[in-house]
Short mmCIF file of C-alpha atoms (C1' of nucleotides) in Angstrom, two decimals:
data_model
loop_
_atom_site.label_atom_id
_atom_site.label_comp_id
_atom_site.label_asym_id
_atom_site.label_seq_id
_atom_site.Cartn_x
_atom_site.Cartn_y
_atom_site.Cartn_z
CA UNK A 21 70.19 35.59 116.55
CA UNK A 22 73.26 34.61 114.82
CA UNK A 23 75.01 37.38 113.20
CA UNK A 24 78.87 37.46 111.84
CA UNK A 25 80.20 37.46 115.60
CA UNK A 26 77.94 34.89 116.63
CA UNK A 27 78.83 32.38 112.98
CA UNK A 28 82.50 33.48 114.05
CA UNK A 29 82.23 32.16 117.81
CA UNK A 30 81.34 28.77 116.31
CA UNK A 31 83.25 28.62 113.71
CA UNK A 32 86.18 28.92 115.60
CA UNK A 33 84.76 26.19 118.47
CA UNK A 34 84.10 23.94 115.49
CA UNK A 35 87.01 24.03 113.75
CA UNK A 36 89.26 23.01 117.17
CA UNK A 37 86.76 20.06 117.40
CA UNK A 38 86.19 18.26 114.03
CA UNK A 39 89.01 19.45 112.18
CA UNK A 40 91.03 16.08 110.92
CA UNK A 41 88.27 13.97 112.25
CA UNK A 42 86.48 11.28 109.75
CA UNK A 43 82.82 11.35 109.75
CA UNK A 44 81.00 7.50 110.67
CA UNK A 45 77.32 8.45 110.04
CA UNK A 46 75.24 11.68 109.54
CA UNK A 47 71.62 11.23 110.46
CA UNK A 48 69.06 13.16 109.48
CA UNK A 49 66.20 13.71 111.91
CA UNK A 50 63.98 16.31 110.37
CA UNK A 51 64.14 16.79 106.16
CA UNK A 52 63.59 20.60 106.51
CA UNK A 53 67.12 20.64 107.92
CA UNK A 54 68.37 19.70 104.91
CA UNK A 55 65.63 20.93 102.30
CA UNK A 56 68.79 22.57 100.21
CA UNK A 57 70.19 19.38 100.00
CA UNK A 58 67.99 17.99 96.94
CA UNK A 59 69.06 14.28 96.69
CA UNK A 60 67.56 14.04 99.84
CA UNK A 61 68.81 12.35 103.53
CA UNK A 62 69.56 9.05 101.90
CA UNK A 63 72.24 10.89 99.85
CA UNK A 64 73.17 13.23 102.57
CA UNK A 65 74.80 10.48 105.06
CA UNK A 66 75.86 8.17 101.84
CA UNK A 67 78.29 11.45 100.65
CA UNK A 68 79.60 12.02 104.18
CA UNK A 69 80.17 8.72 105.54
CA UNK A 70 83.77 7.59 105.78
CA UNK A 71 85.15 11.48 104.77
CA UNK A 72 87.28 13.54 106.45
CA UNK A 73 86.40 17.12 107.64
CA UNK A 74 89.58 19.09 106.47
CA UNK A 75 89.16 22.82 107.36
CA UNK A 76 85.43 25.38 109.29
CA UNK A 77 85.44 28.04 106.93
CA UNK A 78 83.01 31.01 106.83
CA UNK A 79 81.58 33.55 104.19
CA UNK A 80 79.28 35.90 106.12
CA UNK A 81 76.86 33.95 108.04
CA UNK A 82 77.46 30.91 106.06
CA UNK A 83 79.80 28.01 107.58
CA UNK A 84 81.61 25.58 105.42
CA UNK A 85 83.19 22.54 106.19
CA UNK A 86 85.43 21.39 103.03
CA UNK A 87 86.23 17.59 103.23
CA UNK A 88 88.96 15.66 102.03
CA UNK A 89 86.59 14.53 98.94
CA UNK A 90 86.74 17.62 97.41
CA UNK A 91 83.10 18.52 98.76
CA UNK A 92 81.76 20.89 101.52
CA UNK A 93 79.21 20.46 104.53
CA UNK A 94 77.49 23.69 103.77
CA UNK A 95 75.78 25.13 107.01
CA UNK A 96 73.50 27.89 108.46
CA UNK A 97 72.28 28.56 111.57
CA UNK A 98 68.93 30.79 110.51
CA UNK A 99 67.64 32.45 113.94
CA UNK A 100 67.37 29.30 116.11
CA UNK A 101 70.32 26.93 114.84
CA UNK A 102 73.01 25.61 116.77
CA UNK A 103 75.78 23.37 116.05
CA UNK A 104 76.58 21.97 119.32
CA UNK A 105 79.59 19.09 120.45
CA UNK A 106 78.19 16.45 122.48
CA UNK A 107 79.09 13.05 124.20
CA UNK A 108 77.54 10.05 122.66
CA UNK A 109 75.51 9.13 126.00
CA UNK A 110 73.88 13.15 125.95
CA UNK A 111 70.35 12.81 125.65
CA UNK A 112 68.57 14.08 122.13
CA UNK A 113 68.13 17.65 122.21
CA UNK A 114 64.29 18.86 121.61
CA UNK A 115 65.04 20.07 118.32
CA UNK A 116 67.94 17.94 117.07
CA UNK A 117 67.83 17.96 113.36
CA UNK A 118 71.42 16.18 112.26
CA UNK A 119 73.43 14.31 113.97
CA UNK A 120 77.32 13.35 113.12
CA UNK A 121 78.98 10.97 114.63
CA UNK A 122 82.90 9.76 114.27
CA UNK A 123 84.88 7.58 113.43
CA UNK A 124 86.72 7.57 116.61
CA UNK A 125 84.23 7.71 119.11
CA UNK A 126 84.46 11.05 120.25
CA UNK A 127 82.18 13.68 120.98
CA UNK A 128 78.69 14.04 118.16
CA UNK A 129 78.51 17.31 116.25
CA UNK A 130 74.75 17.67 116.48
CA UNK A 131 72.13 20.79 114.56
CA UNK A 132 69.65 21.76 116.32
CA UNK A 133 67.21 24.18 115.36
CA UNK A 134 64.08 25.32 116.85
CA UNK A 135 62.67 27.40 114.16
CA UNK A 136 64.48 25.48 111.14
CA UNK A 137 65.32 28.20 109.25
CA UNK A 138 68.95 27.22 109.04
CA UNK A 139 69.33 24.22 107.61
CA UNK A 140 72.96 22.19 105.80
CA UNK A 141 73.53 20.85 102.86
CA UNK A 142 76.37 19.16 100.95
CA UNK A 143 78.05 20.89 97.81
CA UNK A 144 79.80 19.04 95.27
CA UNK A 145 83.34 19.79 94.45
CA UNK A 146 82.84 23.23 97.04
CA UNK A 147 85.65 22.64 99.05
CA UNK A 148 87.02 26.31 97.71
CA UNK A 149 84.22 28.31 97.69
CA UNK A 150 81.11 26.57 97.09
CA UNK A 151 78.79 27.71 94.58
CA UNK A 152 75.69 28.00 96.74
CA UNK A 153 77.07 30.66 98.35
CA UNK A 154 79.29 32.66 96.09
CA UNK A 155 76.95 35.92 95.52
CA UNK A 156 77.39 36.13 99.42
CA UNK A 157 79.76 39.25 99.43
CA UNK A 158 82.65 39.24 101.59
CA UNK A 159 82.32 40.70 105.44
CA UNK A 160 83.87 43.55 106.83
CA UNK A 161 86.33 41.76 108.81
CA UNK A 162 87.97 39.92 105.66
CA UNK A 163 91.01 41.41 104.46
CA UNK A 164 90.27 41.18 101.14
CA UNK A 165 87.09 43.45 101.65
CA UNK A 166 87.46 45.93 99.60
CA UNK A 167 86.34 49.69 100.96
CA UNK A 168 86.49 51.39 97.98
CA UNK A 169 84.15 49.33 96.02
CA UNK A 170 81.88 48.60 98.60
CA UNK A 171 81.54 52.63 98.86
CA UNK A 172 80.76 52.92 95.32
CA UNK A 173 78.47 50.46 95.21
CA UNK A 174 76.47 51.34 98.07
CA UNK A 175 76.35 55.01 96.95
CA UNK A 176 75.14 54.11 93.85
CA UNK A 177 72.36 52.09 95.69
CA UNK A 178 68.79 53.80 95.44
CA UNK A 179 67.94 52.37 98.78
CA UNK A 180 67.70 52.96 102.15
CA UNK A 181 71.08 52.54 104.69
CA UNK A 182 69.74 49.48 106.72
CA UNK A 183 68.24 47.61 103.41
CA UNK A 184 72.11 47.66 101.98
CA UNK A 185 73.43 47.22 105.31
CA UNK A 186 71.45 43.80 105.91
CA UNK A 187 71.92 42.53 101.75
CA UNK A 188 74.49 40.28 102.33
CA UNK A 189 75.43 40.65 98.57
CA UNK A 190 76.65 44.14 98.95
CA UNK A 191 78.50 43.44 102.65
CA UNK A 192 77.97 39.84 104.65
CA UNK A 193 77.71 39.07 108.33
CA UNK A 194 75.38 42.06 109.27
CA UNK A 195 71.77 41.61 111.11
CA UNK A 196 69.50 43.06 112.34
CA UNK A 197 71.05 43.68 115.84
CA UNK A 198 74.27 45.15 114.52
CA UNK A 199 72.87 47.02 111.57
CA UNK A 200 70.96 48.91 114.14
CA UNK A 201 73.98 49.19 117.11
CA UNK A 202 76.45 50.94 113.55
CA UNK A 203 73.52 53.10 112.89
CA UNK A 204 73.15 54.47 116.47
CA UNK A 205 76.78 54.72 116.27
CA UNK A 206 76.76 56.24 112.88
CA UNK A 207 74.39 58.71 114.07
CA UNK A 208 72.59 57.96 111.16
CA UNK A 209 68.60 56.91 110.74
CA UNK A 210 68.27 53.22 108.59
CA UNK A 211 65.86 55.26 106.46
CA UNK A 212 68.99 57.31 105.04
CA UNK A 213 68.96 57.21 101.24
CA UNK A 214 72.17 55.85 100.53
CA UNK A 215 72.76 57.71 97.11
CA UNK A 216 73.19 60.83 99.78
CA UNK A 217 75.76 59.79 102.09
CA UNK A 218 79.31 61.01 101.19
CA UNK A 219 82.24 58.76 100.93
CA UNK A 220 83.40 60.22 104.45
CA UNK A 221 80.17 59.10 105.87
CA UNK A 222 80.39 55.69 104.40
CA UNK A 223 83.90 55.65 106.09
CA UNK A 224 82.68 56.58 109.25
CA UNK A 225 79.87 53.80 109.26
CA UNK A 226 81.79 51.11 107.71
CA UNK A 227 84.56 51.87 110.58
CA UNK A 228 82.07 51.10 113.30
CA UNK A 229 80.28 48.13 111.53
CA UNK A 230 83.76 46.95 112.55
CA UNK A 231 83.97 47.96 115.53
CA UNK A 232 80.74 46.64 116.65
CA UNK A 233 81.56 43.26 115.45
CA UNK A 234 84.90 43.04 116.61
CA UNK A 235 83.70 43.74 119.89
CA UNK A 236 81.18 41.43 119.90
CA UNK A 237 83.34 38.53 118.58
CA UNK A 238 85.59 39.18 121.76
CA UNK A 239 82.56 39.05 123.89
CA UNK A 240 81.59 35.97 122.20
CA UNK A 241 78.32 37.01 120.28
CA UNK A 242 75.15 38.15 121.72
CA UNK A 243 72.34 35.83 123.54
CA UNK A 244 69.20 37.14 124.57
CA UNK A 245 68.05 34.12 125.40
CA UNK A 246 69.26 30.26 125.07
CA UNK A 247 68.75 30.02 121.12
CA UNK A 248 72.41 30.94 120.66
CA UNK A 249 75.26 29.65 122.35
CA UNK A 250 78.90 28.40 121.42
CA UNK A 251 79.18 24.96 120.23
CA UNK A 252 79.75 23.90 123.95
CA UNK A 253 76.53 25.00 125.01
CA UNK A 254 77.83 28.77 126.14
CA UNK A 255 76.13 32.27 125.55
CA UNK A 256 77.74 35.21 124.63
CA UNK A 257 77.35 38.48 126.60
CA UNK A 258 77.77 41.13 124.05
CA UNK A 259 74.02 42.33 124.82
CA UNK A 260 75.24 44.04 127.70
CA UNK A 261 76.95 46.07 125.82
CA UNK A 262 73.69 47.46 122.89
CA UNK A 263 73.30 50.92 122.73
CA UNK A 264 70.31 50.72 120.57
CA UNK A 265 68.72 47.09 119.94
CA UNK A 266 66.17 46.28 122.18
CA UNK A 267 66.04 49.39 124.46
CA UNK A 268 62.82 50.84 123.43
CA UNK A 269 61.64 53.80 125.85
CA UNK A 270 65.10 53.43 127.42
CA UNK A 271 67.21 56.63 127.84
CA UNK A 272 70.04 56.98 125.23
CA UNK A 273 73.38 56.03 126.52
CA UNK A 274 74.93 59.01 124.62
CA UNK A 275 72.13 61.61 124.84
CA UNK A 276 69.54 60.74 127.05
CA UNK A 277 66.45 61.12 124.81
CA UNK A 278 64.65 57.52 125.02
CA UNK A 279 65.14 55.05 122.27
CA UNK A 280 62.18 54.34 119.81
CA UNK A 281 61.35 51.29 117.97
CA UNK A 282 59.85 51.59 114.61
CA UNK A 283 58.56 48.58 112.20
CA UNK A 284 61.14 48.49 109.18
CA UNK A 285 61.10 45.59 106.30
CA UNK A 286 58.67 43.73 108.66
CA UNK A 287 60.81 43.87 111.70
CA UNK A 288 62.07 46.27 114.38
CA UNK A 289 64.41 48.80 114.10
CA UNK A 290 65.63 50.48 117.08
CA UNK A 291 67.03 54.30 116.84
CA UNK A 292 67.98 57.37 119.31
CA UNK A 293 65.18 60.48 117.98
CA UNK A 294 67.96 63.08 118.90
CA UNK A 295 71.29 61.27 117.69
CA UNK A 296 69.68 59.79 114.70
CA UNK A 297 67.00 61.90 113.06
CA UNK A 298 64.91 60.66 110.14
CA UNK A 299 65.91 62.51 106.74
CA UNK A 300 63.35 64.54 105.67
CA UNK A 301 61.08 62.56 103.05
"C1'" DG B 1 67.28 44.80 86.14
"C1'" DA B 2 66.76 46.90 90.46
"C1'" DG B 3 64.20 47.43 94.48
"C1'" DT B 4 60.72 45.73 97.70
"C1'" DT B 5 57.63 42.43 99.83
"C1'" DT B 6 56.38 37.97 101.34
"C1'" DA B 7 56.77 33.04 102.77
"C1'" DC B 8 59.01 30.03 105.42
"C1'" DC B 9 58.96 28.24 110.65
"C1'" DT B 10 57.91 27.44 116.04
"C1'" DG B 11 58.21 28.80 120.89
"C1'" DT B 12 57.03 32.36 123.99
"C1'" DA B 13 54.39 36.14 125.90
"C1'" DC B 14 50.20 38.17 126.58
"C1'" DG B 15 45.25 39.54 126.50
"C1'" DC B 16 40.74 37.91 127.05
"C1'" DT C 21 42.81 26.59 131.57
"C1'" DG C 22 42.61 27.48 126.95
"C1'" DC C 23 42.42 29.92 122.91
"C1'" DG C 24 43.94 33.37 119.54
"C1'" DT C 25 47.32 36.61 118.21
"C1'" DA C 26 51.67 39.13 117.83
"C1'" DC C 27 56.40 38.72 117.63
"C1'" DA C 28 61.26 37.22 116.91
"C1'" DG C 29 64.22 37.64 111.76
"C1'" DG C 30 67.88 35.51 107.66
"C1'" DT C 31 67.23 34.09 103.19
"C1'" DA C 32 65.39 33.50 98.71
"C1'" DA C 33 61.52 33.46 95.81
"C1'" DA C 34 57.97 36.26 94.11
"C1'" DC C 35 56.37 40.46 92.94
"C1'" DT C 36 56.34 45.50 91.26
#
DNA sequence: GAGTTTACCTGTACGC
DNA sequence: TGCGTACAGGTAAACT
């Protein structure tokens, strides 16, 4: 599932392979991929035709491709999307939603996405920042992130610690996968109220929110299976490396007790019982 | 207004 | 073999 590292491994595939390139034609095979786009396909490849892809930017999970009209490609990849390079003469992918092609020839930038919950859209005059996805709050790994607000904020959150960790207008980039990998690192249960945790213990987590996605970004993301790869068609192999997501009834790497999984906001959370013990309700 | 739940999707795994 | 069901989960709308 795409998650900061994951938007991050693309970006920076995408960026050495359109950037300066001039768009020819952007087809639309499937309207849900481009439901946010309201004008509609039509509009879609008459706005991008002829324009010149300038810069692959990224705001948490969200890509953005500013173009030399002042507008922005605006893309994300949901759980199942992929924005993959291909030659001209590669056969359609089964779930190829968009497909651009060049001006020169070269290779298509094609979106394909099983489950469609990522989709792209075009945003007038958001070659900056584009509007759609200004309440998106920066990500950890942004310099401009700014630690002492973010701790305020959170602590003055009556929620639980996983809820803020995965609302990507309090901090961007985080999932499911590495909310839970911090938290086992955090030694901290998602169900933590978050008005209880001290500054220090916001440091602490915050610290290895960054070191879980740095080290995933180096390991190129995490695949489980083949619904996300690099933009050349590669998985990552950071799920080697999880401590807590998706090792239910496995022995904790750290302690030894075996990992539970627990339904939380209608999905799973995985947690060590001994390392990470549930606050008392 | 803040916090929480639900709808959106489809392929895969699994039980009967 | 075929059918039904559970599950995966990021986002935003709907709800409390």
């Amino acid at each position: 599932m795409p998650e900061l590292p994951e938007v991050e491994t693309v970006r920076i595939g995408l960026s050495k392979w359109v950037t300066g390139r001039t768009i020819a034609t952007a087809e639309v095979l499937h309207p849900r991929a481009i439901r946010r786009h309201l004008p509609g396909d039509a509009h879609f490849a008459a706005v991008l035709a002829g324009r010149t892809v300038l810069d692959v930017s990224r705001r948490g999970k969200y890509l953005w491709l500013p173009l030399d009209s002042g507008d922005a490609i605006i893309g994300h990849l949901g759980m199942s999307g992929q924005l993959l390079m291909q030659p001209a003469e590669a056969e359609d992918e089964k779930h190829l939603r968009v497909r651009f092609t060049f001006t020169d020839g070269g290779p298509q930038l094609r979106f394909v996405d099983q489950r469609t919950f990522g989709g792209l859209s075009v945003s007038e005059g958001g070659a900056g920042l584009p509007d759609e996805i200004s309440h998106i709050a920066r990500d950890p790994m942004d310099p401009l992130f700014d630690d002492t607000a973010f701790t305020a904020r959170i602590r003055g959150r009556h929620t639980e610690v996983k809820r803020a960790l995965l609302d990507q207008t309090l901090i961007s980039g985080v999932g499911n996968i590495y909310a839970d990998e911090a938290l086992w690192r955090a030694g901290l249960h998602g169900t933590r109220p978050t008005d209880q945790l001290t500054r220090p213990a916001v440091a602490r987590l915050l610290g290895h929110v960054r070191d879980v996605l740095s080290e995933a970004i180096v390991a190129g993301g995490t695949s489980f299976d083949e619904l996300y790869v690099d933009v050349n068609g590669e998985s990552g192999y950071f799920d080697r490396s999880l401590n807590a997501y998706g090792r239910e009834n496995e022995p904790c790497h750290r302690c030894g007790a075996i990992i539970r999984r627990e339904q939380f906001m209608n999905r799973s959370s995985f947690s060590c019982p001994r390392c990470q013990p549930k606050p008392r309700s």
